[in-house]
JSON list of C-alpha atoms in Angstrom, two decimals:
[
{"chain": "A", "resi": 156, "resn": "MET", "atom": "CA", "xyz": [-23.06, 46.47, -8.62]},
{"chain": "A", "resi": 157, "resn": "ARG", "atom": "CA", "xyz": [-25.73, 47.73, -6.29]},
{"chain": "A", "resi": 158, "resn": "LYS", "atom": "CA", "xyz": [-24.68, 50.47, -3.91]},
{"chain": "A", "resi": 159, "resn": "LYS", "atom": "CA", "xyz": [-24.79, 49.20, -0.36]},
{"chain": "A", "resi": 160, "resn": "VAL", "atom": "CA", "xyz": [-26.49, 51.32, 2.24]},
{"chain": "A", "resi": 161, "resn": "CYS", "atom": "CA", "xyz": [-25.96, 51.43, 5.94]},
{"chain": "A", "resi": 162, "resn": "ARG", "atom": "CA", "xyz": [-28.81, 49.51, 7.55]},
{"chain": "A", "resi": 163, "resn": "TYR", "atom": "CA", "xyz": [-28.58, 51.60, 10.70]},
{"chain": "A", "resi": 164, "resn": "CYS", "atom": "CA", "xyz": [-29.07, 54.80, 8.71]},
{"chain": "A", "resi": 165, "resn": "VAL", "atom": "CA", "xyz": [-32.01, 53.36, 6.77]},
{"chain": "A", "resi": 166, "resn": "ASP", "atom": "CA", "xyz": [-33.74, 51.63, 9.68]},
{"chain": "A", "resi": 167, "resn": "ARG", "atom": "CA", "xyz": [-34.00, 53.73, 12.78]},
{"chain": "A", "resi": 168, "resn": "GLU", "atom": "CA", "xyz": [-35.46, 50.78, 14.66]},
{"chain": "A", "resi": 169, "resn": "ALA", "atom": "CA", "xyz": [-32.18, 48.91, 14.27]},
{"chain": "A", "resi": 170, "resn": "ILE", "atom": "CA", "xyz": [-30.37, 49.86, 17.44]},
{"chain": "A", "resi": 171, "resn": "ILE", "atom": "CA", "xyz": [-26.84, 49.07, 18.49]},
{"chain": "A", "resi": 172, "resn": "ASP", "atom": "CA", "xyz": [-26.67, 48.08, 22.14]},
{"chain": "A", "resi": 173, "resn": "TYR", "atom": "CA", "xyz": [-23.82, 46.14, 23.66]},
{"chain": "A", "resi": 174, "resn": "LYS", "atom": "CA", "xyz": [-26.08, 44.92, 26.49]},
{"chain": "A", "resi": 175, "resn": "ASN", "atom": "CA", "xyz": [-28.37, 43.12, 24.05]},
{"chain": "A", "resi": 176, "resn": "ALA", "atom": "CA", "xyz": [-26.53, 40.25, 22.40]},
{"chain": "A", "resi": 177, "resn": "GLU", "atom": "CA", "xyz": [-29.22, 39.92, 19.73]},
{"chain": "A", "resi": 178, "resn": "THR", "atom": "CA", "xyz": [-28.57, 43.38, 18.30]},
{"chain": "A", "resi": 179, "resn": "ILE", "atom": "CA", "xyz": [-24.86, 42.59, 18.14]},
{"chain": "A", "resi": 180, "resn": "ARG", "atom": "CA", "xyz": [-25.24, 39.19, 16.49]},
{"chain": "A", "resi": 181, "resn": "HIS", "atom": "CA", "xyz": [-25.91, 40.78, 13.08]},
{"chain": "A", "resi": 182, "resn": "ALA", "atom": "CA", "xyz": [-22.64, 42.68, 13.25]},
{"chain": "A", "resi": 183, "resn": "VAL", "atom": "CA", "xyz": [-20.39, 39.65, 13.57]},
{"chain": "A", "resi": 184, "resn": "THR", "atom": "CA", "xyz": [-19.71, 36.55, 11.49]},
{"chain": "A", "resi": 185, "resn": "GLU", "atom": "CA", "xyz": [-20.39, 33.03, 12.69]},
{"chain": "A", "resi": 186, "resn": "ARG", "atom": "CA", "xyz": [-16.82, 32.97, 13.89]},
{"chain": "A", "resi": 187, "resn": "GLY", "atom": "CA", "xyz": [-17.46, 36.06, 15.97]},
{"chain": "A", "resi": 188, "resn": "LYS", "atom": "CA", "xyz": [-15.45, 38.43, 13.83]},
{"chain": "A", "resi": 189, "resn": "ILE", "atom": "CA", "xyz": [-16.69, 41.94, 13.19]},
{"chain": "A", "resi": 190, "resn": "ILE", "atom": "CA", "xyz": [-18.05, 42.25, 9.65]},
{"chain": "A", "resi": 191, "resn": "PRO", "atom": "CA", "xyz": [-16.01, 44.91, 7.82]},
{"chain": "A", "resi": 192, "resn": "ARG", "atom": "CA", "xyz": [-17.59, 47.96, 6.26]},
{"chain": "A", "resi": 193, "resn": "ARG", "atom": "CA", "xyz": [-16.38, 46.69, 2.91]},
{"chain": "A", "resi": 194, "resn": "ILE", "atom": "CA", "xyz": [-18.85, 43.84, 3.20]},
{"chain": "A", "resi": 195, "resn": "SER", "atom": "CA", "xyz": [-21.70, 45.27, 5.27]},
{"chain": "A", "resi": 196, "resn": "GLY", "atom": "CA", "xyz": [-21.72, 48.71, 3.65]},
{"chain": "A", "resi": 197, "resn": "ASN", "atom": "CA", "xyz": [-22.31, 50.46, 6.97]},
{"chain": "A", "resi": 198, "resn": "CYS", "atom": "CA", "xyz": [-21.44, 54.12, 7.27]},
{"chain": "A", "resi": 199, "resn": "ALA", "atom": "CA", "xyz": [-18.37, 55.14, 9.25]},
{"chain": "A", "resi": 200, "resn": "LYS", "atom": "CA", "xyz": [-20.36, 56.48, 12.18]},
{"chain": "A", "resi": 201, "resn": "HIS", "atom": "CA", "xyz": [-22.40, 53.34, 12.71]},
{"chain": "A", "resi": 202, "resn": "GLN", "atom": "CA", "xyz": [-19.48, 51.02, 12.04]},
{"chain": "A", "resi": 203, "resn": "ARG", "atom": "CA", "xyz": [-17.62, 52.81, 14.81]},
{"chain": "A", "resi": 204, "resn": "GLU", "atom": "CA", "xyz": [-20.56, 52.30, 17.17]},
{"chain": "A", "resi": 205, "resn": "ILE", "atom": "CA", "xyz": [-20.71, 48.64, 16.20]},
{"chain": "A", "resi": 206, "resn": "THR", "atom": "CA", "xyz": [-17.05, 47.94, 16.86]},
{"chain": "A", "resi": 207, "resn": "ILE", "atom": "CA", "xyz": [-17.26, 49.52, 20.28]},
{"chain": "A", "resi": 208, "resn": "ALA", "atom": "CA", "xyz": [-20.46, 47.63, 21.10]},
{"chain": "A", "resi": 209, "resn": "VAL", "atom": "CA", "xyz": [-19.04, 44.30, 19.93]},
{"chain": "A", "resi": 210, "resn": "LYS", "atom": "CA", "xyz": [-15.91, 44.75, 22.01]},
{"chain": "A", "resi": 211, "resn": "ARG", "atom": "CA", "xyz": [-17.92, 45.60, 25.11]},
{"chain": "A", "resi": 212, "resn": "ALA", "atom": "CA", "xyz": [-20.23, 42.64, 24.60]},
{"chain": "A", "resi": 213, "resn": "ARG", "atom": "CA", "xyz": [-17.22, 40.37, 24.24]},
{"chain": "A", "resi": 214, "resn": "GLN", "atom": "CA", "xyz": [-15.78, 41.70, 27.45]},
{"chain": "A", "resi": 215, "resn": "LEU", "atom": "CA", "xyz": [-19.00, 40.81, 29.27]},
{"chain": "A", "resi": 216, "resn": "ALA", "atom": "CA", "xyz": [-19.06, 37.30, 27.74]},
{"chain": "A", "resi": 217, "resn": "LEU", "atom": "CA", "xyz": [-22.38, 38.06, 26.05]},
{"chain": "A", "resi": 218, "resn": "ILE", "atom": "CA", "xyz": [-20.99, 37.06, 22.67]},
{"chain": "A", "resi": 219, "resn": "PRO", "atom": "CA", "xyz": [-18.03, 34.79, 22.01]},
{"chain": "A", "resi": 220, "resn": "CYS", "atom": "CA", "xyz": [-14.65, 36.15, 20.93]},
{"chain": "A", "resi": 221, "resn": "THR", "atom": "CA", "xyz": [-13.98, 33.13, 18.75]},
{"chain": "A", "resi": 222, "resn": "ALA", "atom": "CA", "xyz": [-15.90, 30.13, 17.47]},
{"chain": "A", "resi": 223, "resn": "THR", "atom": "CA", "xyz": [-13.37, 27.72, 18.89]},
{"chain": "A", "resi": 224, "resn": "GLN", "atom": "CA", "xyz": [-13.70, 28.33, 22.58]},
{"chain": "A", "resi": 225, "resn": "LEU", "atom": "CA", "xyz": [-10.61, 28.46, 24.73]},
{"chain": "A", "resi": 226, "resn": "ASP", "atom": "CA", "xyz": [-12.26, 26.80, 27.68]},
{"chain": "B", "resi": 212, "resn": "MET", "atom": "CA", "xyz": [-22.99, 64.92, 37.37]},
{"chain": "B", "resi": 213, "resn": "ARG", "atom": "CA", "xyz": [-22.44, 62.23, 34.81]},
{"chain": "B", "resi": 214, "resn": "GLU", "atom": "CA", "xyz": [-24.55, 59.23, 34.04]},
{"chain": "B", "resi": 215, "resn": "TYR", "atom": "CA", "xyz": [-22.76, 55.91, 34.21]},
{"chain": "B", "resi": 216, "resn": "GLU", "atom": "CA", "xyz": [-23.71, 52.30, 34.00]},
{"chain": "B", "resi": 217, "resn": "THR", "atom": "CA", "xyz": [-21.75, 49.46, 35.47]},
{"chain": "B", "resi": 218, "resn": "ILE", "atom": "CA", "xyz": [-22.38, 45.81, 34.75]},
{"chain": "B", "resi": 219, "resn": "PHE", "atom": "CA", "xyz": [-20.78, 43.19, 36.92]},
{"chain": "B", "resi": 220, "resn": "ILE", "atom": "CA", "xyz": [-20.89, 39.43, 36.77]},
{"chain": "B", "resi": 221, "resn": "LEU", "atom": "CA", "xyz": [-21.06, 37.52, 40.03]},
{"chain": "B", "resi": 222, "resn": "ARG", "atom": "CA", "xyz": [-19.99, 33.96, 40.66]},
{"chain": "B", "resi": 223, "resn": "PRO", "atom": "CA", "xyz": [-22.80, 31.48, 39.96]},
{"chain": "B", "resi": 224, "resn": "GLU", "atom": "CA", "xyz": [-22.33, 29.81, 43.36]},
{"chain": "B", "resi": 225, "resn": "LEU", "atom": "CA", "xyz": [-23.52, 32.95, 45.11]},
{"chain": "B", "resi": 226, "resn": "ALA", "atom": "CA", "xyz": [-27.07, 32.33, 46.43]},
{"chain": "B", "resi": 227, "resn": "GLY", "atom": "CA", "xyz": [-30.00, 34.64, 45.76]},
{"chain": "B", "resi": 228, "resn": "ASP", "atom": "CA", "xyz": [-29.96, 36.54, 49.05]},
{"chain": "B", "resi": 229, "resn": "ALA", "atom": "CA", "xyz": [-26.18, 36.82, 48.99]},
{"chain": "B", "resi": 230, "resn": "VAL", "atom": "CA", "xyz": [-26.51, 38.45, 45.58]},
{"chain": "B", "resi": 231, "resn": "ASP", "atom": "CA", "xyz": [-29.07, 40.89, 46.95]},
{"chain": "B", "resi": 232, "resn": "ALA", "atom": "CA", "xyz": [-26.84, 41.69, 49.90]},
{"chain": "B", "resi": 233, "resn": "PHE", "atom": "CA", "xyz": [-23.89, 42.30, 47.63]},
{"chain": "B", "resi": 234, "resn": "ASN", "atom": "CA", "xyz": [-25.94, 44.52, 45.33]},
{"chain": "B", "resi": 235, "resn": "ALA", "atom": "CA", "xyz": [-27.21, 46.52, 48.28]},
{"chain": "B", "resi": 236, "resn": "ARG", "atom": "CA", "xyz": [-23.62, 47.04, 49.39]},
{"chain": "B", "resi": 237, "resn": "MET", "atom": "CA", "xyz": [-22.58, 48.27, 45.94]},
{"chain": "B", "resi": 238, "resn": "LYS", "atom": "CA", "xyz": [-25.52, 50.69, 45.89]},
{"chain": "B", "resi": 239, "resn": "GLU", "atom": "CA", "xyz": [-24.36, 51.95, 49.25]},
{"chain": "B", "resi": 240, "resn": "VAL", "atom": "CA", "xyz": [-20.83, 52.48, 47.91]},
{"chain": "B", "resi": 241, "resn": "VAL", "atom": "CA", "xyz": [-22.26, 54.71, 45.18]},
{"chain": "B", "resi": 242, "resn": "THR", "atom": "CA", "xyz": [-24.52, 56.71, 47.47]},
{"chain": "B", "resi": 243, "resn": "THR", "atom": "CA", "xyz": [-22.03, 57.20, 50.29]},
{"chain": "B", "resi": 244, "resn": "SER", "atom": "CA", "xyz": [-19.38, 58.49, 47.90]},
{"chain": "B", "resi": 245, "resn": "GLY", "atom": "CA", "xyz": [-21.83, 61.04, 46.49]},
{"chain": "B", "resi": 246, "resn": "GLY", "atom": "CA", "xyz": [-23.57, 59.30, 43.60]},
{"chain": "B", "resi": 247, "resn": "LYS", "atom": "CA", "xyz": [-27.25, 58.72, 42.94]},
{"chain": "B", "resi": 248, "resn": "VAL", "atom": "CA", "xyz": [-28.45, 55.26, 41.99]},
{"chain": "B", "resi": 249, "resn": "ILE", "atom": "CA", "xyz": [-31.18, 55.33, 39.34]},
{"chain": "B", "resi": 250, "resn": "ARG", "atom": "CA", "xyz": [-31.84, 51.66, 38.83]},
{"chain": "B", "resi": 251, "resn": "LEU", "atom": "CA", "xyz": [-30.37, 48.31, 39.70]},
{"chain": "B", "resi": 252, "resn": "SER", "atom": "CA", "xyz": [-31.32, 45.41, 37.45]},
{"chain": "B", "resi": 253, "resn": "ASN", "atom": "CA", "xyz": [-30.54, 41.84, 38.25]},
{"chain": "B", "resi": 254, "resn": "TRP", "atom": "CA", "xyz": [-30.45, 39.97, 34.95]},
{"chain": "B", "resi": 255, "resn": "GLY", "atom": "CA", "xyz": [-30.36, 36.63, 36.69]},
{"chain": "B", "resi": 256, "resn": "LYS", "atom": "CA", "xyz": [-28.02, 33.76, 36.13]},
{"chain": "B", "resi": 257, "resn": "LYS", "atom": "CA", "xyz": [-26.90, 33.59, 32.54]},
{"chain": "B", "resi": 258, "resn": "ARG", "atom": "CA", "xyz": [-24.69, 31.33, 30.51]},
{"chain": "B", "resi": 259, "resn": "LEU", "atom": "CA", "xyz": [-21.41, 33.00, 29.59]},
{"chain": "B", "resi": 260, "resn": "ALA", "atom": "CA", "xyz": [-20.24, 32.99, 25.99]},
{"chain": "B", "resi": 261, "resn": "TYR", "atom": "CA", "xyz": [-16.88, 31.76, 27.24]},
{"chain": "B", "resi": 262, "resn": "ARG", "atom": "CA", "xyz": [-15.49, 30.75, 30.60]},
{"chain": "B", "resi": 263, "resn": "LEU", "atom": "CA", "xyz": [-14.39, 33.43, 33.02]},
{"chain": "B", "resi": 264, "resn": "LYS", "atom": "CA", "xyz": [-12.33, 32.39, 36.02]},
{"chain": "B", "resi": 265, "resn": "LYS", "atom": "CA", "xyz": [-13.42, 28.76, 35.50]},
{"chain": "B", "resi": 266, "resn": "CYS", "atom": "CA", "xyz": [-17.10, 29.71, 35.59]},
{"chain": "B", "resi": 267, "resn": "SER", "atom": "CA", "xyz": [-19.39, 28.99, 32.67]},
{"chain": "B", "resi": 268, "resn": "ARG", "atom": "CA", "xyz": [-22.34, 30.86, 34.17]},
{"chain": "B", "resi": 269, "resn": "GLY", "atom": "CA", "xyz": [-22.71, 34.06, 36.09]},
{"chain": "B", "resi": 270, "resn": "THR", "atom": "CA", "xyz": [-25.24, 36.41, 37.64]},
{"chain": "B", "resi": 271, "resn": "TYR", "atom": "CA", "xyz": [-25.37, 39.66, 35.67]},
{"chain": "B", "resi": 272, "resn": "VAL", "atom": "CA", "xyz": [-26.14, 42.85, 37.56]},
{"chain": "B", "resi": 273, "resn": "HIS", "atom": "CA", "xyz": [-26.66, 46.18, 35.84]},
{"chain": "B", "resi": 274, "resn": "LEU", "atom": "CA", "xyz": [-26.33, 49.37, 37.89]},
{"chain": "B", "resi": 275, "resn": "LEU", "atom": "CA", "xyz": [-27.40, 52.73, 36.43]},
{"chain": "B", "resi": 276, "resn": "TYR", "atom": "CA", "xyz": [-26.36, 55.80, 38.39]},
{"chain": "B", "resi": 277, "resn": "LEU", "atom": "CA", "xyz": [-25.37, 59.45, 38.35]},
{"chain": "B", "resi": 278, "resn": "ALA", "atom": "CA", "xyz": [-21.97, 60.26, 39.78]},
{"chain": "B", "resi": 279, "resn": "ASP", "atom": "CA", "xyz": [-18.57, 61.80, 39.25]},
{"chain": "B", "resi": 280, "resn": "GLY", "atom": "CA", "xyz": [-15.52, 59.94, 38.03]},
{"chain": "B", "resi": 281, "resn": "ARG", "atom": "CA", "xyz": [-14.24, 59.44, 41.58]},
{"chain": "B", "resi": 282, "resn": "VAL", "atom": "CA", "xyz": [-17.34, 57.46, 42.46]},
{"chain": "B", "resi": 283, "resn": "VAL", "atom": "CA", "xyz": [-16.78, 55.12, 39.54]},
{"chain": "B", "resi": 284, "resn": "ALA", "atom": "CA", "xyz": [-13.20, 54.59, 40.65]},
{"chain": "B", "resi": 285, "resn": "GLU", "atom": "CA", "xyz": [-14.41, 53.81, 44.16]},
{"chain": "B", "resi": 286, "resn": "LEU", "atom": "CA", "xyz": [-17.08, 51.40, 42.92]},
{"chain": "B", "resi": 287, "resn": "GLU", "atom": "CA", "xyz": [-14.62, 49.63, 40.62]},
{"chain": "B", "resi": 288, "resn": "ARG", "atom": "CA", "xyz": [-12.12, 49.35, 43.45]},
{"chain": "B", "resi": 289, "resn": "ASN", "atom": "CA", "xyz": [-14.77, 47.58, 45.53]},
{"chain": "B", "resi": 290, "resn": "LEU", "atom": "CA", "xyz": [-15.69, 45.30, 42.65]},
{"chain": "B", "resi": 291, "resn": "ARG", "atom": "CA", "xyz": [-12.06, 44.37, 42.12]},
{"chain": "B", "resi": 292, "resn": "LEU", "atom": "CA", "xyz": [-11.57, 43.62, 45.80]},
{"chain": "B", "resi": 293, "resn": "SER", "atom": "CA", "xyz": [-14.52, 41.29, 45.96]},
{"chain": "B", "resi": 294, "resn": "ASP", "atom": "CA", "xyz": [-13.91, 37.63, 45.16]},
{"chain": "B", "resi": 295, "resn": "ASN", "atom": "CA", "xyz": [-17.53, 37.30, 44.05]},
{"chain": "B", "resi": 296, "resn": "VAL", "atom": "CA", "xyz": [-17.11, 39.48, 40.98]},
{"chain": "B", "resi": 297, "resn": "ILE", "atom": "CA", "xyz": [-15.69, 37.71, 37.95]},
{"chain": "B", "resi": 298, "resn": "ARG", "atom": "CA", "xyz": [-15.95, 40.59, 35.48]},
{"chain": "B", "resi": 299, "resn": "HIS", "atom": "CA", "xyz": [-17.11, 44.21, 35.49]},
{"chain": "B", "resi": 300, "resn": "LEU", "atom": "CA", "xyz": [-17.50, 47.01, 32.97]},
{"chain": "B", "resi": 301, "resn": "SER", "atom": "CA", "xyz": [-18.36, 50.68, 33.48]},
{"chain": "B", "resi": 302, "resn": "VAL", "atom": "CA", "xyz": [-19.57, 52.90, 30.66]},
{"chain": "B", "resi": 303, "resn": "LEU", "atom": "CA", "xyz": [-20.15, 56.66, 30.56]},
{"chain": "B", "resi": 304, "resn": "LEU", "atom": "CA", "xyz": [-23.59, 57.36, 29.12]},
{"chain": "B", "resi": 305, "resn": "ALA", "atom": "CA", "xyz": [-24.04, 61.11, 29.40]},
{"chain": "B", "resi": 306, "resn": "LYS", "atom": "CA", "xyz": [-22.23, 64.15, 30.68]},
{"chain": "B", "resi": 307, "resn": "ASP", "atom": "CA", "xyz": [-23.70, 67.09, 32.58]},
{"chain": "B", "resi": 308, "resn": "VAL", "atom": "CA", "xyz": [-26.86, 65.41, 33.85]},
{"chain": "B", "resi": 309, "resn": "ASP", "atom": "CA", "xyz": [-28.88, 67.29, 36.44]},
{"chain": "B", "resi": 310, "resn": "PRO", "atom": "CA", "xyz": [-29.53, 64.80, 39.27]},
{"chain": "B", "resi": 311, "resn": "ALA", "atom": "CA", "xyz": [-32.80, 66.51, 40.13]},
{"chain": "B", "resi": 312, "resn": "THR", "atom": "CA", "xyz": [-34.29, 65.63, 36.74]},
{"chain": "B", "resi": 313, "resn": "ARG", "atom": "CA", "xyz": [-33.67, 61.90, 37.05]},
{"chain": "B", "resi": 314, "resn": "GLN", "atom": "CA", "xyz": [-36.01, 59.87, 39.21]},
{"chain": "B", "resi": 315, "resn": "THR", "atom": "CA", "xyz": [-34.90, 56.83, 41.11]},
{"chain": "B", "resi": 316, "resn": "GLU", "atom": "CA", "xyz": [-36.51, 53.71, 39.71]},
{"chain": "B", "resi": 317, "resn": "ALA", "atom": "CA", "xyz": [-37.43, 50.45, 41.35]},
{"chain": "B", "resi": 318, "resn": "ASP", "atom": "CA", "xyz": [-35.05, 47.51, 41.18]},
{"chain": "B", "resi": 319, "resn": "VAL", "atom": "CA", "xyz": [-35.61, 45.20, 38.26]},
{"chain": "B", "resi": 320, "resn": "ARG", "atom": "CA", "xyz": [-35.26, 41.45, 38.53]},
{"chain": "B", "resi": 321, "resn": "MET", "atom": "CA", "xyz": [-35.16, 39.21, 35.51]},
{"chain": "B", "resi": 322, "resn": "ARG", "atom": "CA", "xyz": [-34.92, 35.50, 35.09]},
{"chain": "B", "resi": 323, "resn": "GLY", "atom": "CA", "xyz": [-31.69, 34.33, 33.60]},
{"chain": "B", "resi": 324, "resn": "ASP", "atom": "CA", "xyz": [-31.37, 31.45, 31.20]},
{"chain": "B", "resi": 325, "resn": "ALA", "atom": "CA", "xyz": [-29.51, 29.15, 33.57]},
{"chain": "B", "resi": 326, "resn": "GLU", "atom": "CA", "xyz": [-31.21, 29.36, 36.96]},
{"chain": "B", "resi": 327, "resn": "ASP", "atom": "CA", "xyz": [-30.53, 25.80, 37.94]},
{"chain": "B", "resi": 328, "resn": "GLU", "atom": "CA", "xyz": [-27.50, 23.96, 36.80]},
{"chain": "B", "resi": 329, "resn": "GLY", "atom": "CA", "xyz": [-28.21, 20.51, 35.45]},
{"chain": "B", "resi": 330, "resn": "VAL", "atom": "CA", "xyz": [-31.93, 20.60, 36.21]},
{"chain": "B", "resi": 331, "resn": "SER", "atom": "CA", "xyz": [-32.68, 23.28, 33.64]},
{"chain": "B", "resi": 332, "resn": "ALA", "atom": "CA", "xyz": [-34.45, 22.67, 30.36]},
{"chain": "B", "resi": 333, "resn": "PRO", "atom": "CA", "xyz": [-32.52, 21.43, 27.31]},
{"chain": "B", "resi": 334, "resn": "PRO", "atom": "CA", "xyz": [-30.20, 24.09, 25.85]},
{"chain": "B", "resi": 335, "resn": "ALA", "atom": "CA", "xyz": [-32.48, 24.89, 22.93]},
{"chain": "B", "resi": 336, "resn": "LEU", "atom": "CA", "xyz": [-35.38, 25.67, 25.27]},
{"chain": "B", "resi": 337, "resn": "ALA", "atom": "CA", "xyz": [-33.25, 27.33, 27.89]},
{"chain": "B", "resi": 338, "resn": "ALA", "atom": "CA", "xyz": [-31.79, 29.66, 25.29]},
{"chain": "B", "resi": 339, "resn": "GLN", "atom": "CA", "xyz": [-35.23, 30.94, 24.36]},
{"chain": "B", "resi": 340, "resn": "PRO", "atom": "CA", "xyz": [-35.92, 33.20, 27.38]},
{"chain": "B", "resi": 341, "resn": "ALA", "atom": "CA", "xyz": [-32.36, 34.49, 27.20]},
{"chain": "B", "resi": 342, "resn": "ILE", "atom": "CA", "xyz": [-33.15, 36.13, 23.92]},
{"chain": "B", "resi": 343, "resn": "GLN", "atom": "CA", "xyz": [-36.19, 37.85, 25.35]},
{"chain": "B", "resi": 344, "resn": "GLU", "atom": "CA", "xyz": [-34.97, 38.88, 28.77]},
{"chain": "B", "resi": 345, "resn": "PRO", "atom": "CA", "xyz": [-32.09, 41.24, 28.04]},
{"chain": "B", "resi": 346, "resn": "ALA", "atom": "CA", "xyz": [-34.29, 43.12, 25.61]},
{"chain": "B", "resi": 347, "resn": "ALA", "atom": "CA", "xyz": [-36.68, 44.27, 28.33]},
{"chain": "B", "resi": 348, "resn": "PRO", "atom": "CA", "xyz": [-34.57, 46.82, 30.23]},
{"chain": "B", "resi": 349, "resn": "LYS", "atom": "CA", "xyz": [-32.94, 48.04, 27.08]},
{"chain": "B", "resi": 350, "resn": "GLU", "atom": "CA", "xyz": [-36.24, 48.63, 25.37]},
{"chain": "B", "resi": 351, "resn": "ALA", "atom": "CA", "xyz": [-37.45, 50.69, 28.27]},
{"chain": "B", "resi": 352, "resn": "ALA", "atom": "CA", "xyz": [-34.23, 52.66, 28.33]},
{"chain": "B", "resi": 353, "resn": "ALA", "atom": "CA", "xyz": [-34.21, 53.07, 24.58]},
{"chain": "B", "resi": 354, "resn": "ALA", "atom": "CA", "xyz": [-37.82, 54.19, 24.59]},
{"chain": "B", "resi": 355, "resn": "ALA", "atom": "CA", "xyz": [-37.06, 56.81, 27.20]},
{"chain": "B", "resi": 356, "resn": "ALA", "atom": "CA", "xyz": [-34.00, 57.98, 25.32]},
{"chain": "B", "resi": 357, "resn": "ALA", "atom": "CA", "xyz": [-35.66, 57.92, 21.94]},
{"chain": "B", "resi": 358, "resn": "ALA", "atom": "CA", "xyz": [-38.81, 59.74, 23.02]},
{"chain": "B", "resi": 359, "resn": "PRO", "atom": "CA", "xyz": [-37.48, 63.30, 22.67]},
{"chain": "B", "resi": 360, "resn": "ALA", "atom": "CA", "xyz": [-35.51, 62.41, 19.57]},
{"chain": "B", "resi": 361, "resn": "GLU", "atom": "CA", "xyz": [-38.43, 60.78, 17.83]},
{"chain": "B", "resi": 362, "resn": "ALA", "atom": "CA", "xyz": [-40.46, 63.93, 17.78]},
{"chain": "B", "resi": 363, "resn": "ALA", "atom": "CA", "xyz": [-37.77, 65.69, 15.79]},
{"chain": "B", "resi": 364, "resn": "VAL", "atom": "CA", "xyz": [-37.24, 62.89, 13.32]},
{"chain": "B", "resi": 365, "resn": "ASP", "atom": "CA", "xyz": [-39.58, 62.79, 10.35]},
{"chain": "B", "resi": 366, "resn": "GLU", "atom": "CA", "xyz": [-40.16, 59.93, 7.97]},
{"chain": "B", "resi": 367, "resn": "PRO", "atom": "CA", "xyz": [-37.14, 59.50, 5.73]},
{"chain": "B", "resi": 368, "resn": "GLU", "atom": "CA", "xyz": [-37.96, 60.64, 2.22]},
{"chain": "B", "resi": 369, "resn": "ASP", "atom": "CA", "xyz": [-38.28, 58.06, -0.50]},
{"chain": "B", "resi": 370, "resn": "GLU", "atom": "CA", "xyz": [-35.40, 57.75, -2.86]},
{"chain": "B", "resi": 371, "resn": "THR", "atom": "CA", "xyz": [-36.02, 56.85, -6.43]}
]
C-alpha cells in the first residue's frame, strides 16, 4: 500500500483557516464529519489544526455540523 | 498586547446603517477599554449553515484588534447583552504584539451571498460569490503573515 502523506506538509499553499469555509470543506466528509488521520494520512500537527478549525467554523455556522439539519 | 479577532453574527433584520452603528459601538468598546482596533470587516449578509436563534441568515462582522484579555471579556459581555448578536467567537492570534508596529487599516466591506431575501438569484448562482468573498480578507492576512516566513522557506527537496 502506498504511504499516505500529509497534504498540508507537502503543499504549503494549502492553508487551514476556519474563516474560509472552502479550505475546511476538504477536511470533512459529505456528512460534515472530520476525516480521521487514518484515512486522510495527515500528520498529527496539521490534523490538530484541522480539528480546531472545523470546530470553530461549525460554531460560526460556516459549515454544517450534520447533513441532516436540525432546523 | 495580544492580537485577537472576534467574529460576530448579527440578526439579518438589522438594516445596513444599524449594522454600521452597532459596529462603531463595538469598536468604541475596544478602544475605550484600552485596545487598538486594526481592522473591521463586514462580510455582508450570509446564509448560515444551520439555523441560529430561528435565523437562517446573518450579517458576519470580523473585528481584528490588539488588546489584553480584559478587553476581550468586556467586548464579549457587550456582545452577549445585545439582542442583535446571534453568535460570536473570539480567537487569540498572537501574544506579545507591539501595538506601535501594527497600523490601523481601513474598514472592509464585502457583499454577502444573501443580500436580499427572496429577491436574490437562484441558490446555485447566489452561492457563487460566497465562495469568493470570504477568501479576500484571509488572503490578504495570509499574505501578510506568510511574507516573512516565505523568505526562510526553500523549495522542498524532491523525494525519489
